[in-house]
PDB file of C-alpha atoms in Angstrom:
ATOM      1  CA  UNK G   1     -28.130  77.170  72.050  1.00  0.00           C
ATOM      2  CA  UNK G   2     -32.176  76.917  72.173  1.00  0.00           C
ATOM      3  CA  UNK G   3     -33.295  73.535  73.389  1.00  0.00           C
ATOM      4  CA  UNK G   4     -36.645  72.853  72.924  1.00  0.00           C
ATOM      5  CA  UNK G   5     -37.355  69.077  74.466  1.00  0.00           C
ATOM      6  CA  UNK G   6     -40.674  67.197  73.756  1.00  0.00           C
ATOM      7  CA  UNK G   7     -41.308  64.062  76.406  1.00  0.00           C
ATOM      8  CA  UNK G   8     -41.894  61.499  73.795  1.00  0.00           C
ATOM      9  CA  UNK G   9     -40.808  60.630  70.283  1.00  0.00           C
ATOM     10  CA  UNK G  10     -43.687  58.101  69.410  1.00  0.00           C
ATOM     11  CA  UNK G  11     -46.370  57.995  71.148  1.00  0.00           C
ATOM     12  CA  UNK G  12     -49.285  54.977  70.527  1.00  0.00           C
ATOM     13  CA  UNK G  13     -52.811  55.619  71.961  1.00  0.00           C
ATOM     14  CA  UNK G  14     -56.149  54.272  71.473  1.00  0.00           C
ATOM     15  CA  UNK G  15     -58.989  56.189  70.428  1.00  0.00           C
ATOM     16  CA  UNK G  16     -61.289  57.643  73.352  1.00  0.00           C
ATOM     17  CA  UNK G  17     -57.791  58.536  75.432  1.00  0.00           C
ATOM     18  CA  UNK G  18     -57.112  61.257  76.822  1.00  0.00           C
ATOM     19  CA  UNK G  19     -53.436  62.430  75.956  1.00  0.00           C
ATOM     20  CA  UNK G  20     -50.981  64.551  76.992  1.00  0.00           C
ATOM     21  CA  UNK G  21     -48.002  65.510  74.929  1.00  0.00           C
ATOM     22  CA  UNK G  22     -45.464  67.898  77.020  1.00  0.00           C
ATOM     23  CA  UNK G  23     -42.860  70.379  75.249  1.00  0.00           C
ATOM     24  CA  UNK G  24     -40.210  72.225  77.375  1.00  0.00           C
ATOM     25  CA  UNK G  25     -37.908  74.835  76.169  1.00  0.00           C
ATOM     26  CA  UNK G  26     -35.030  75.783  77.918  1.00  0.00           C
ATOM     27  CA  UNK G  27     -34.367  79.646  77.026  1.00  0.00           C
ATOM     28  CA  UNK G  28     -37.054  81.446  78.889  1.00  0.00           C
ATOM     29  CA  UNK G  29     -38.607  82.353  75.931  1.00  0.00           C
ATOM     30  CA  UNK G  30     -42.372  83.468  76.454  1.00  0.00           C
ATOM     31  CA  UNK G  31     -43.603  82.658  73.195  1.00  0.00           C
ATOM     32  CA  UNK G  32     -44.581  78.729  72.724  1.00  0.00           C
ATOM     33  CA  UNK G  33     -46.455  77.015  69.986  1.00  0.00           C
ATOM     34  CA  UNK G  34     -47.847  73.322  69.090  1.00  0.00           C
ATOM     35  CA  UNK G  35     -48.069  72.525  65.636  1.00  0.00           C
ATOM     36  CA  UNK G  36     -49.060  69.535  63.522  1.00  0.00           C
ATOM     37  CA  UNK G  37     -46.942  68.269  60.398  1.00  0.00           C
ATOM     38  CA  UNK G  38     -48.767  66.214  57.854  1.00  0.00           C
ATOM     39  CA  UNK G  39     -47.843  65.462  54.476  1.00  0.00           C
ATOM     40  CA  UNK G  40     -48.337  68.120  51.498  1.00  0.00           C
ATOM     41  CA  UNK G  41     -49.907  70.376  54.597  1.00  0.00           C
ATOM     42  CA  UNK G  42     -47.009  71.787  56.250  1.00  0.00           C
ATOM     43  CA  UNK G  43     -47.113  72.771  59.638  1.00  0.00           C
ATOM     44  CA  UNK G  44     -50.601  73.917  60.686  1.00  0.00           C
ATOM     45  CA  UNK G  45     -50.859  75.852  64.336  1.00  0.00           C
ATOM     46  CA  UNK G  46     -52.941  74.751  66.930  1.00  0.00           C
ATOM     47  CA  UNK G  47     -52.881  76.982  70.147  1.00  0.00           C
ATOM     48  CA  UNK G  48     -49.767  79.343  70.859  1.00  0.00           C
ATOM     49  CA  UNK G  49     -48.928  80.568  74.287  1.00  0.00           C
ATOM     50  CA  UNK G  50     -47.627  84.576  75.126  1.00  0.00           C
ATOM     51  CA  UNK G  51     -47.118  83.927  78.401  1.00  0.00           C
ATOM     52  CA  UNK G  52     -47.898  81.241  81.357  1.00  0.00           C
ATOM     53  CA  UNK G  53     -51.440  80.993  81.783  1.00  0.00           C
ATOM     54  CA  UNK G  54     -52.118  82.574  78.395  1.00  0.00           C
ATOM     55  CA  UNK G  55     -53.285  80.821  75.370  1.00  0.00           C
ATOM     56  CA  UNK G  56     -54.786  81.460  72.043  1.00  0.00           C
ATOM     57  CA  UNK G  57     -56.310  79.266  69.559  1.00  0.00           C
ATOM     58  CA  UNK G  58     -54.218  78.518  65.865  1.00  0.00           C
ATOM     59  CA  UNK G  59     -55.654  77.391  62.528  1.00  0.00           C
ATOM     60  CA  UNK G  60     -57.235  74.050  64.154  1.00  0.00           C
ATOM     61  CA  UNK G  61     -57.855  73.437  67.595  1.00  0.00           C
ATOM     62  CA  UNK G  62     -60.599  71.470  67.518  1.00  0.00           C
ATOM     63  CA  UNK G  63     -60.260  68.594  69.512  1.00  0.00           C
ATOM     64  CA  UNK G  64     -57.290  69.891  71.502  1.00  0.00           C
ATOM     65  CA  UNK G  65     -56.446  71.841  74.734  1.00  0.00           C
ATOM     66  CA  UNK G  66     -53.499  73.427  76.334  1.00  0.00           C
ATOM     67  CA  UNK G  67     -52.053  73.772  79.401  1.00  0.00           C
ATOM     68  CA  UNK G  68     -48.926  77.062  80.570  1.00  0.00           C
ATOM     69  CA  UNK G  69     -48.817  76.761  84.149  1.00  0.00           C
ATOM     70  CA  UNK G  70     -45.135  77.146  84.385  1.00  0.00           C
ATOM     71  CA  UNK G  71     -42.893  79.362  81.493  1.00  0.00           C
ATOM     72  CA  UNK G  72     -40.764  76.632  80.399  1.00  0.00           C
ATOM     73  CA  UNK G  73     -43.812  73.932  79.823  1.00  0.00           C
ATOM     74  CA  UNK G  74     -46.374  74.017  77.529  1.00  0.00           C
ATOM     75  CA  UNK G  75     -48.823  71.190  77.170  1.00  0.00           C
ATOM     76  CA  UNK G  76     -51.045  70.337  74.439  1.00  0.00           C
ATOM     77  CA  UNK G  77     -54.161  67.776  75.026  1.00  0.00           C
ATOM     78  CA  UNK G  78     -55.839  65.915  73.020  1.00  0.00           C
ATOM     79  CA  UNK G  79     -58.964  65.099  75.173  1.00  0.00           C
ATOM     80  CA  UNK G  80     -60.652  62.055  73.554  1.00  0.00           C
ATOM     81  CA  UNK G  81     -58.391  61.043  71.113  1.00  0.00           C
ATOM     82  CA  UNK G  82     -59.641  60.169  67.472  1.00  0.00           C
ATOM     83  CA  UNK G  83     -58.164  58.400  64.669  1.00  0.00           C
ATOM     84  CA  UNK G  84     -57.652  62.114  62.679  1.00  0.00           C
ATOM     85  CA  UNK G  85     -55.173  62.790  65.066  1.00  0.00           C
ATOM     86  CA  UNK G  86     -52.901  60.286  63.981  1.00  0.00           C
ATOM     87  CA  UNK G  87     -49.814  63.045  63.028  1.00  0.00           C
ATOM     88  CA  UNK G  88     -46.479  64.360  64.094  1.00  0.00           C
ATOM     89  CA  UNK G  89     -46.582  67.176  66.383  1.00  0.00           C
ATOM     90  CA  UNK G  90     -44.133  70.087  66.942  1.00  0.00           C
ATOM     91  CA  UNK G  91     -43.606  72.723  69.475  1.00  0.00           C
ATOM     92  CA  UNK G  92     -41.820  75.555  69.363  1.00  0.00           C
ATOM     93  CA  UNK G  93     -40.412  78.492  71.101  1.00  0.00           C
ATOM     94  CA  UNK G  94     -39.534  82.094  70.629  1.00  0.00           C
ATOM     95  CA  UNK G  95     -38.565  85.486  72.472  1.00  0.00           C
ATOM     96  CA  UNK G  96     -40.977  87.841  72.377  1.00  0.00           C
ATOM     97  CA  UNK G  97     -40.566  91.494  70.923  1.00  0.00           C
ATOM     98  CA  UNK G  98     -40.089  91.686  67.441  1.00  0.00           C
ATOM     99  CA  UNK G  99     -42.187  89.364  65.175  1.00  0.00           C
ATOM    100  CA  UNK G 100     -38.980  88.204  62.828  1.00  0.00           C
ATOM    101  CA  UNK G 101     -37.255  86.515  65.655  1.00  0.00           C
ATOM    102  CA  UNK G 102     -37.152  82.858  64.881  1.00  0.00           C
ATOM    103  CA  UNK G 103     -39.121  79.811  66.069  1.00  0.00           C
ATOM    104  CA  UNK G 104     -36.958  76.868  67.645  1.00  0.00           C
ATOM    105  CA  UNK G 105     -38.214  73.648  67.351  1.00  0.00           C
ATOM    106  CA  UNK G 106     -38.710  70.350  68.862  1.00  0.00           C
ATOM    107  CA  UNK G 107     -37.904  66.668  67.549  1.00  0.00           C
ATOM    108  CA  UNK G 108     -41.681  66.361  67.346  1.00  0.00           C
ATOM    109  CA  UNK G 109     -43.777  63.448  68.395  1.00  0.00           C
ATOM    110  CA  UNK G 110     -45.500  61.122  66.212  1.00  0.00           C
ATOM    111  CA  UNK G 111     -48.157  60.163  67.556  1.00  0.00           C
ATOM    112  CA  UNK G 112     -50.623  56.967  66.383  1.00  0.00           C
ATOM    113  CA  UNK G 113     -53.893  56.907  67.881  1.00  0.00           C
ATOM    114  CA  UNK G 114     -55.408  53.675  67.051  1.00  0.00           C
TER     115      UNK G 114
ATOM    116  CA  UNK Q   1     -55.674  85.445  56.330  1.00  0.00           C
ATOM    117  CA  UNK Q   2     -52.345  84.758  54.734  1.00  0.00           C
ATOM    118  CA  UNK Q   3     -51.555  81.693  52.800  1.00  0.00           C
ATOM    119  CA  UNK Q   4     -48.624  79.834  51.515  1.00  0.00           C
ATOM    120  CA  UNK Q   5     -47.890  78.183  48.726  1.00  0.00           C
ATOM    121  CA  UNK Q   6     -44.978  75.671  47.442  1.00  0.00           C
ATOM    122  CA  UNK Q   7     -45.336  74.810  44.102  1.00  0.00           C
ATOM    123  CA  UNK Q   8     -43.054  71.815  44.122  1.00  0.00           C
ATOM    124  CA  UNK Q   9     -44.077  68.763  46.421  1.00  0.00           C
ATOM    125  CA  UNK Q  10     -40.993  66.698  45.339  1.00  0.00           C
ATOM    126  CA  UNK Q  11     -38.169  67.546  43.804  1.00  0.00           C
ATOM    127  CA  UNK Q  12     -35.200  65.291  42.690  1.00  0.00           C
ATOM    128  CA  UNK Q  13     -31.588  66.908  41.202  1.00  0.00           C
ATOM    129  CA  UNK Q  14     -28.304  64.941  41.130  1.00  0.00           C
ATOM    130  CA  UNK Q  15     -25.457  66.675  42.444  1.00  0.00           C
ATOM    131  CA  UNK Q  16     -23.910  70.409  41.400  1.00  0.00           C
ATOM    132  CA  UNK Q  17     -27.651  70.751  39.754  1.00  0.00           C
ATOM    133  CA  UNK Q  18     -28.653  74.359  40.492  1.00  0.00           C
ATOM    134  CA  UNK Q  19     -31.692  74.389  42.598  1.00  0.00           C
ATOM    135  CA  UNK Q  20     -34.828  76.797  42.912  1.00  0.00           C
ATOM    136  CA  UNK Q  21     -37.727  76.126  45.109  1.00  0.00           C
ATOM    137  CA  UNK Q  22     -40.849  77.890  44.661  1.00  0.00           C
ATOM    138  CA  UNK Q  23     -42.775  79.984  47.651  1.00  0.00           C
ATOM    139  CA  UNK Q  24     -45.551  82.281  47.178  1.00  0.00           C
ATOM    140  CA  UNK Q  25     -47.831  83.895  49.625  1.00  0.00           C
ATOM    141  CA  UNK Q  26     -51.041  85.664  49.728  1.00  0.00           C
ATOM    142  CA  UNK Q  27     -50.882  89.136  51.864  1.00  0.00           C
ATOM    143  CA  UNK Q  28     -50.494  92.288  51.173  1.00  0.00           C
ATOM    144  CA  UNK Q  29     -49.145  94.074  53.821  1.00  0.00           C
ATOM    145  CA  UNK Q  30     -45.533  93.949  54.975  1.00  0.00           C
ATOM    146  CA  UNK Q  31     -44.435  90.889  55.966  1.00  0.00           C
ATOM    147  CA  UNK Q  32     -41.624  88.935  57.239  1.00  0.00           C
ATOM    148  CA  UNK Q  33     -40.287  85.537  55.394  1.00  0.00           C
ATOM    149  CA  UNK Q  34     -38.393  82.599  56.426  1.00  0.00           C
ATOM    150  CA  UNK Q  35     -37.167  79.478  54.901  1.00  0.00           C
ATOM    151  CA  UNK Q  36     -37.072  76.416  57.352  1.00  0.00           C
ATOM    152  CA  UNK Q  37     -35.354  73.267  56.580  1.00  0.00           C
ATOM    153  CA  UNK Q  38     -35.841  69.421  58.274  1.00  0.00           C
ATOM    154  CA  UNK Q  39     -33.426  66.697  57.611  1.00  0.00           C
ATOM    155  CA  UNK Q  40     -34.208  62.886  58.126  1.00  0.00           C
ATOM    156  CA  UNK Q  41     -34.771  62.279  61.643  1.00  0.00           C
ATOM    157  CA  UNK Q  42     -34.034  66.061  62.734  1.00  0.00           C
ATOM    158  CA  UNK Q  43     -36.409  69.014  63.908  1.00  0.00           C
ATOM    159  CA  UNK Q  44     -36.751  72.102  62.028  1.00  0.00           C
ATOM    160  CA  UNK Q  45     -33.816  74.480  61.307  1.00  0.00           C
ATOM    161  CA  UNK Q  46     -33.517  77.833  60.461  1.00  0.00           C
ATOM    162  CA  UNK Q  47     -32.150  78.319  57.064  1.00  0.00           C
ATOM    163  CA  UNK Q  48     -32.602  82.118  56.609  1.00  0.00           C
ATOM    164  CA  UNK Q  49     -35.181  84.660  57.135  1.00  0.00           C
ATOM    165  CA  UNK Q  50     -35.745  88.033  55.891  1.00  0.00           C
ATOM    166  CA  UNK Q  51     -37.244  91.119  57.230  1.00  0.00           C
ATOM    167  CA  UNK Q  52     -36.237  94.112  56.189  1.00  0.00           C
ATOM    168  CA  UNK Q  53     -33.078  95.766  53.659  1.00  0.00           C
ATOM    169  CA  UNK Q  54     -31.859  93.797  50.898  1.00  0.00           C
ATOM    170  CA  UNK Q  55     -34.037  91.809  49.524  1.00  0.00           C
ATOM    171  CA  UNK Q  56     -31.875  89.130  48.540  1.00  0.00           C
ATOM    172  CA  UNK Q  57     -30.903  87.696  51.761  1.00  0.00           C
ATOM    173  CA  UNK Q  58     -27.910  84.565  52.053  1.00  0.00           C
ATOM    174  CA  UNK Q  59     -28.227  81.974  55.072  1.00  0.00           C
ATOM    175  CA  UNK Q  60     -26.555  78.948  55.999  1.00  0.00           C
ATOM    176  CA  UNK Q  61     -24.904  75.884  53.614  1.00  0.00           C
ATOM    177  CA  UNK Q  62     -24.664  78.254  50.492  1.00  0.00           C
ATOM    178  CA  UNK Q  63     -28.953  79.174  50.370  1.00  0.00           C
ATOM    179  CA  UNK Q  64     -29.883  82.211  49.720  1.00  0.00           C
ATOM    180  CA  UNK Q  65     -33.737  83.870  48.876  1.00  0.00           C
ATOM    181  CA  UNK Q  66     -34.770  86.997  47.041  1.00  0.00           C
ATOM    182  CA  UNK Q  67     -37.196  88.431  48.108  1.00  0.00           C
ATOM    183  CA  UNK Q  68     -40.136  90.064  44.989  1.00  0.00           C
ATOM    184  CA  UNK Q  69     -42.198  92.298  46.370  1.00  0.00           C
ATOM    185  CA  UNK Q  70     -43.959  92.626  43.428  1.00  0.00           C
ATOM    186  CA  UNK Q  71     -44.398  88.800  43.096  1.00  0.00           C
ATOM    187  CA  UNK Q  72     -45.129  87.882  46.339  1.00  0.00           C
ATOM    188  CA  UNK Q  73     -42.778  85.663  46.257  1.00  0.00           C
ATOM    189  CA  UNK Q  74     -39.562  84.463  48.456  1.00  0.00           C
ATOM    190  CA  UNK Q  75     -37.473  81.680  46.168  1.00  0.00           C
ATOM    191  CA  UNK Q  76     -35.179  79.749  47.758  1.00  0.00           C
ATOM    192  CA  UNK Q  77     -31.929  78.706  45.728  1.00  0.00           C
ATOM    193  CA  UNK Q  78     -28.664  77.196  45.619  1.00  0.00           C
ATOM    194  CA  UNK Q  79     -26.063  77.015  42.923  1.00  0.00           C
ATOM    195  CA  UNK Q  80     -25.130  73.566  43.486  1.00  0.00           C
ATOM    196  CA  UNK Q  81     -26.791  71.239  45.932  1.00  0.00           C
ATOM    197  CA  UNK Q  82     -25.172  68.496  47.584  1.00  0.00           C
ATOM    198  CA  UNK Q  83     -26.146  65.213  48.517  1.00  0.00           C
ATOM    199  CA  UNK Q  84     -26.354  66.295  52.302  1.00  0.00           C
ATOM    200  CA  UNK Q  85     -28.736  68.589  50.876  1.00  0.00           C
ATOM    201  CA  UNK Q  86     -31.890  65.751  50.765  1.00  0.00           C
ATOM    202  CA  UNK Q  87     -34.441  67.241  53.042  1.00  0.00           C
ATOM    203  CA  UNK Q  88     -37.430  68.979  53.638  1.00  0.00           C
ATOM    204  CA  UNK Q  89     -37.826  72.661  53.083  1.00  0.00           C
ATOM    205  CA  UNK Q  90     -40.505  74.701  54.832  1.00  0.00           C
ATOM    206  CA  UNK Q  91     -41.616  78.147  53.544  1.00  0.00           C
ATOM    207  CA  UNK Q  92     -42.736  80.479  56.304  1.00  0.00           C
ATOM    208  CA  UNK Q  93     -44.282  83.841  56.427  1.00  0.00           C
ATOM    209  CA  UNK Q  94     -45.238  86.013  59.213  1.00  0.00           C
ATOM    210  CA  UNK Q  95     -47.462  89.144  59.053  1.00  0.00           C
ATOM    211  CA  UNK Q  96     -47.005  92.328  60.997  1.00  0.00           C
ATOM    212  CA  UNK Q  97     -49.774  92.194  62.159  1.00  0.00           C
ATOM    213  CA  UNK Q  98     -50.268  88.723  63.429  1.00  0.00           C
ATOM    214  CA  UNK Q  99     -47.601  88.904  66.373  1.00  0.00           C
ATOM    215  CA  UNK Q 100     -45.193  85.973  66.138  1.00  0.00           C
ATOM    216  CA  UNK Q 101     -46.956  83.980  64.362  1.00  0.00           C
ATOM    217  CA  UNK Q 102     -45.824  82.056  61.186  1.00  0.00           C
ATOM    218  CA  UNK Q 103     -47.819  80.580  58.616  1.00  0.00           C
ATOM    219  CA  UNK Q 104     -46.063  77.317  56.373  1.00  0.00           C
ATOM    220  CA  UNK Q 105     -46.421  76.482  53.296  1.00  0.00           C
ATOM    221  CA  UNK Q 106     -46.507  72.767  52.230  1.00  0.00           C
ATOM    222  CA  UNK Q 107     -43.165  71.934  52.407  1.00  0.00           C
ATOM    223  CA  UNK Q 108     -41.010  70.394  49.442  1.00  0.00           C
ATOM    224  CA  UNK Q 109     -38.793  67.440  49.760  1.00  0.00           C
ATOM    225  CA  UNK Q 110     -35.957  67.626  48.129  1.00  0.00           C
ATOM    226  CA  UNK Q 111     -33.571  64.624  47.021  1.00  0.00           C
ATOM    227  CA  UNK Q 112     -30.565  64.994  45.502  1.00  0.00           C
ATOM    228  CA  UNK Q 113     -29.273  61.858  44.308  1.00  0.00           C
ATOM    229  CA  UNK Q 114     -25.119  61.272  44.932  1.00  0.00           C
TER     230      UNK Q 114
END
């Protein structure tokens, strides 16, 4: 079975931080994505990963960076944190090839950036 | 770009009520449909998906979706929920042409009352 594993499952920050949330997946699955859940919004993407040392921007990245140095990890950073970014954040992993497979997901992290 | 929508924010049935939850989406091309479900405190689980054949496709726990074509629409129903049923459900749709990619809808939470 997929396990996708992110570090932390609250997370409480201050605004002007630089943070660091870290998502590992277990299945050697190329595809990884960070989303963020808010209420009555759904799940909006913010970078997605083919492939270490590949990434693309989602929907919103503003404000946020990622890091695939390694397959398994992919980081998302928030670089100077701001109160907006007060969410819960998933990642998520899939096997390449054809576009129906399924996205595993994380626990998320809810993060509070005061 | 494609678009989402769940017509139904919250939605509360008692037990054995029949349930249908709404999901539209805005592309024309072919597409491939999923329906994504989140109980309290747990990450996001596949409930069924559907890509290609019949267009009314079962999945786990008794859901099933039809898939309209014509309606560009992907339902979600059950006959007769049950109280372990109270969650959040997540509408997702990914385009052929946008890799692996999925784009949510709002999400509706359901509660069924015992």
């Amino acid at each position: 079975d997929v396990k996708v594993t992110q570090s932390s499952r609250y997370l409480v920050k201050r605004t002007g931080e630089k943070v660091f949330l870290e998502c590992v997946q277990d299945m050697d699955h190329e595809n990884m994505f960070w989303y963020r859940q808010d209420p009555g919004l759904g799940l909006r993407l913010i970078y997605f990963s083919y492939d270490v040392k590949m990434k693309e921007k989602g929907d919103i990245p503003e404000g946020y960076s990622v890091s695939r140095e390694k397959k398994e990890r992919f980081s998302l950073i928030l670089e100077s944190a701001s109160t907006n970014q007060t969410s819960m954040y998933l990642c998520a992993s899939s096997s390449p090839g054809q576009p129906n497979q399924p996205q595993h997901f994380g626990d998320g992290t809810r993060l509070s950036i005061l | 770009a494609q678009s989402v929508s769940q017509h139904n924010h919250h939605v509360i049935l008692s037990e054995a009520a029949s349930l249908e939850l709404g999901c539209n989406y805005s592309y024309g091309g072919t597409v491939n449909l999923f329906w994504y479900v989140q109980y309290p405190g747990q990450h996001l689980q596949l409930l069924l998906k559907y890509f290609s054949g019949d267009p009314l496709v079962k999945g786990i726990k008794g859901f099933e979706a039809e898939f309209i074509k014509s309606k560009f629409s992907f339902n979600l129903r059950k006959p007769s929920v049950q109280w372990s049923d109270t969650a959040e459900y997540f509408c997702a749709v990914n385009a052929n042409n946008a890799g692996n990619m999925l784009t949510f809808g709002g999400g509706t939470r359901l509660m069924v009352k015992p």
